[in-house]
Coordinates of C-alpha atoms in Angstrom, one line a residue:
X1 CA -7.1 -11.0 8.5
X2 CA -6.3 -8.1 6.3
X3 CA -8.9 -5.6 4.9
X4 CA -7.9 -6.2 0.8
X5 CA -10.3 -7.7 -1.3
X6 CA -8.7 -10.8 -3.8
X7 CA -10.0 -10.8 -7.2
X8 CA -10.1 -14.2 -9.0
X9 CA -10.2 -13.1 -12.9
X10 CA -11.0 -15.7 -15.6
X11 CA -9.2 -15.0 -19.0
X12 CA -8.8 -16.0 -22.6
X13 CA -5.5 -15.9 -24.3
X14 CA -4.2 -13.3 -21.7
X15 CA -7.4 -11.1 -22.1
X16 CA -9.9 -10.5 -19.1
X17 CA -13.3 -11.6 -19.5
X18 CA -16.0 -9.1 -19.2
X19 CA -16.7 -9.4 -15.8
X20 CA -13.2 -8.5 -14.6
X21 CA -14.7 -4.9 -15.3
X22 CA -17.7 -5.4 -13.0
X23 CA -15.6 -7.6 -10.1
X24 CA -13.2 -4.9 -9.8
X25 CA -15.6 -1.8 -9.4
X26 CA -17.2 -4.3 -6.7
X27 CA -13.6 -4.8 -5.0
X28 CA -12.6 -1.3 -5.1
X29 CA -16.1 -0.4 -3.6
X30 CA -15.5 -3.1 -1.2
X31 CA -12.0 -2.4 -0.1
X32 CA -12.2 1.8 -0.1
X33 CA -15.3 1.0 2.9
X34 CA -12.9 -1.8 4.5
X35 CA -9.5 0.8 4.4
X36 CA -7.8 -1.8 2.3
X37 CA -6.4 -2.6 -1.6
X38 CA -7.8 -4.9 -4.1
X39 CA -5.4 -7.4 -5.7
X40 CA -6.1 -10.6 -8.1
X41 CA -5.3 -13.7 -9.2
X42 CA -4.7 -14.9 -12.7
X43 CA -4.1 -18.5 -13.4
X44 CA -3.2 -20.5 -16.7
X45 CA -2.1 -20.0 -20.1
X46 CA -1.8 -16.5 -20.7
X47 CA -2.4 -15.0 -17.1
X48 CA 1.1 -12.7 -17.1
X49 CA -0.4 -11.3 -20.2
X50 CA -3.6 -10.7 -18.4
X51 CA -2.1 -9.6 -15.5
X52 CA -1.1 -6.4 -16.9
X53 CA -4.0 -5.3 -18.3
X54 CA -5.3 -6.1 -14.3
X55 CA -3.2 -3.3 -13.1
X56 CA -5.4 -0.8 -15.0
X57 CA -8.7 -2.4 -13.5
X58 CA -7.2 -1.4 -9.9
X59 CA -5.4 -3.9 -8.6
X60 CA -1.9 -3.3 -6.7
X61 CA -1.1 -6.8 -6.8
X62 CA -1.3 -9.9 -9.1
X63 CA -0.4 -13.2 -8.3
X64 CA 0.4 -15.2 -11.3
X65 CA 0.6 -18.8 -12.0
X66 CA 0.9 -20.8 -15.0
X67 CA 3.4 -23.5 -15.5
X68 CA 1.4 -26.6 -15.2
X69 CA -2.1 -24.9 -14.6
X70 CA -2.2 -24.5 -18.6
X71 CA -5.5 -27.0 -18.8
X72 CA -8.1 -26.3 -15.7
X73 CA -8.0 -28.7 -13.1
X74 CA -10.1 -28.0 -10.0
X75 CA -7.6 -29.2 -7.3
X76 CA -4.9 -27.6 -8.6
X77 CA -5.8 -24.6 -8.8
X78 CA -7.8 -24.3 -5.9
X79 CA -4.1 -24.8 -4.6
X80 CA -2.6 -21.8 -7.0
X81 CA -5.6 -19.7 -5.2
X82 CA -5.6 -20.5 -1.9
X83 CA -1.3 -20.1 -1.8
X84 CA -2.4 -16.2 -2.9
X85 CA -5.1 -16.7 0.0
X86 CA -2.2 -17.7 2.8
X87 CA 0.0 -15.1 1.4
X88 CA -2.3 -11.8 1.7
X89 CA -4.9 -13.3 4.1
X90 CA -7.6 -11.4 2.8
X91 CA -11.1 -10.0 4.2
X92 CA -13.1 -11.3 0.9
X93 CA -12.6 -13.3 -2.2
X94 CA -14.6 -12.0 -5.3
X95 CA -14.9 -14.7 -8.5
X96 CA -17.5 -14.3 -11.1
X97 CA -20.6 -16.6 -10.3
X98 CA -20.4 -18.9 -12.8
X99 CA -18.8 -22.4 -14.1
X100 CA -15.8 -22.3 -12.6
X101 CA -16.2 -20.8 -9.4
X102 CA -19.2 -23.7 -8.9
X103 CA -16.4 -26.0 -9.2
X104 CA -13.7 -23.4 -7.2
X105 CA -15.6 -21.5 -4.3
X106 CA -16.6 -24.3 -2.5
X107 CA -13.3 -25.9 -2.2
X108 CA -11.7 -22.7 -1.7
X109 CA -13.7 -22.3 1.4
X110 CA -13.4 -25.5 2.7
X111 CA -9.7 -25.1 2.5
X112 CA -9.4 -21.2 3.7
X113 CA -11.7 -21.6 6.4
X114 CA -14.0 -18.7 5.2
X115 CA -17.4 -18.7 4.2
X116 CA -18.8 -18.8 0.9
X117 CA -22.3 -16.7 -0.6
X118 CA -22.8 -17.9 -3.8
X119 CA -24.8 -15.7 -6.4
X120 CA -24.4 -12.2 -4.4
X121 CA -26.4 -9.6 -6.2
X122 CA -25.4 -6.5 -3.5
X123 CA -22.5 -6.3 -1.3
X124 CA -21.9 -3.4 1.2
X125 CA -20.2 -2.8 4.3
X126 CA -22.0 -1.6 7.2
X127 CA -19.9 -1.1 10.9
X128 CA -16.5 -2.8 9.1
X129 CA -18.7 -5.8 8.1
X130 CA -19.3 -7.5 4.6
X131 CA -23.1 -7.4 4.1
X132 CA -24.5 -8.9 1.2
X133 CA -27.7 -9.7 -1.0
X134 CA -28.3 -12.7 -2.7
X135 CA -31.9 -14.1 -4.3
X136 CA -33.2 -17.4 -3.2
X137 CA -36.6 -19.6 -4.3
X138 CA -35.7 -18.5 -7.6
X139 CA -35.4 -15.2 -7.4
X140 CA -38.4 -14.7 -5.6
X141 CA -37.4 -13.6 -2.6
X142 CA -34.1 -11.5 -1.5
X143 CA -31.9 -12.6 2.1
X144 CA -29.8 -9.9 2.9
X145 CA -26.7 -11.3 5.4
X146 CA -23.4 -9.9 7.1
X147 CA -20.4 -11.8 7.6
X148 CA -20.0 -12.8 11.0
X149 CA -17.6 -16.1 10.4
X150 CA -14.0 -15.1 11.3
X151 CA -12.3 -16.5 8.0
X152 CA -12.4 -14.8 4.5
X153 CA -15.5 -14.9 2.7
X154 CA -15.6 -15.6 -0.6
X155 CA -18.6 -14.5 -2.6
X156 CA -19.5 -15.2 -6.2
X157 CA -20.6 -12.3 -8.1
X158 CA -23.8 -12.8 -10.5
X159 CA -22.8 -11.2 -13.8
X160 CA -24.5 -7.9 -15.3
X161 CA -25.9 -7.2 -11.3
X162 CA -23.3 -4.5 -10.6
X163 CA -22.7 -1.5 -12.2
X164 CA -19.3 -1.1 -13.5
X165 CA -17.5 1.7 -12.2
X166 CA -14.6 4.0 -13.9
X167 CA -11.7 2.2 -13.1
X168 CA -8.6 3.2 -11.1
X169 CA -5.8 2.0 -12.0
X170 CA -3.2 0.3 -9.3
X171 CA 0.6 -0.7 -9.2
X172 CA -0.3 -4.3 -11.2
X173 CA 2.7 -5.3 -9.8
X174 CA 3.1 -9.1 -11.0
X175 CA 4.2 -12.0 -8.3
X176 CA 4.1 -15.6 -9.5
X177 CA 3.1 -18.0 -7.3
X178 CA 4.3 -21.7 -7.6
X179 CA 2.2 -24.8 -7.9
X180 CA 3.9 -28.2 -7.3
X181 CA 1.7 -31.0 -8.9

């Protein structure tokens, strides 16, 4: 398993959604303390166009796909994602905790073999492992956890609990995956 940490941005009409900002100062964070890169995934209509504003967020690498991934379907591209996941074999999987990656992480998991934290509010490294803080009995109460599973762990980022960080800006070089239906 390599030390880079892959990015799953959503979009609209090629743009990056808000969080991309907050998941990539989280991955770059992540991957500086692993000794790796950050690179991302942009599926759909419009992810080419989003993948070059991604390059300027910090990632080296961004794996494209969207013939036939134009309308969302879960299986699909959980498929698109975890091709990206068998190609770079990364150490962790960042997605925005939200709608989709409800529908996506779990799948994704199941499928990679990794773990998944939903909700993560803290991540860190600490002696080259993922550590990471997440609130349970509604927020009540905060469990602090480190990765000890030997697949990738994907971990779903709440929104607006990171602060974003200036970015710096990577290769964006563009690779398209491809999806047979």
């Amino acid at each position: 398993m390599s030390k880079n940490v892959l990015v799953l941005v959503e979009h609209a009409d090629g743009k990056p959604k808000k969080t991309a900002a907050e998941l990539f100062s989280v991955a770059r964070s992540l991957a500086e303390k692993l000794g790796g890169e950050v690179h991302a995934v942009a599926l759909g209509a419009g992810a080419a166009q989003a993948a070059t504003e991604l390059g300027g967020l910090g990632a080296e690498r961004v794996y494209v796909a969207e013939a036939g991934l134009e309308r969302y379907g879960p299986l699909l591209w959980v498929r698109a994602i975890h091709e990206a996941v068998s190609i770079e074999n990364p150490g962790a999987i960042l997605m925005s905790a939200g709608t989709l990656s409800r529908d996506i992480a779990g799948r994704l998991a199941a499928r990679a073999g990794g773990v998944l934290a939903s909700d993560c509010v803290e991540l860190n490294v600490d002696a080259g492992k993922v550590v990471l803080t997440r609130p349970v009995f509604a927020g009540r109460v905060r469990v602090t956890v480190e990765q000890l599973a030997a697949g990738p762990l994907i971990a779903t980022l709440r929104p607006n609990a990171f602060n974003v960080t200036p970015p710096k800006p990577g290769a964006g070089t563009a690779v398209p995956l491809s999806v047979a239906g």
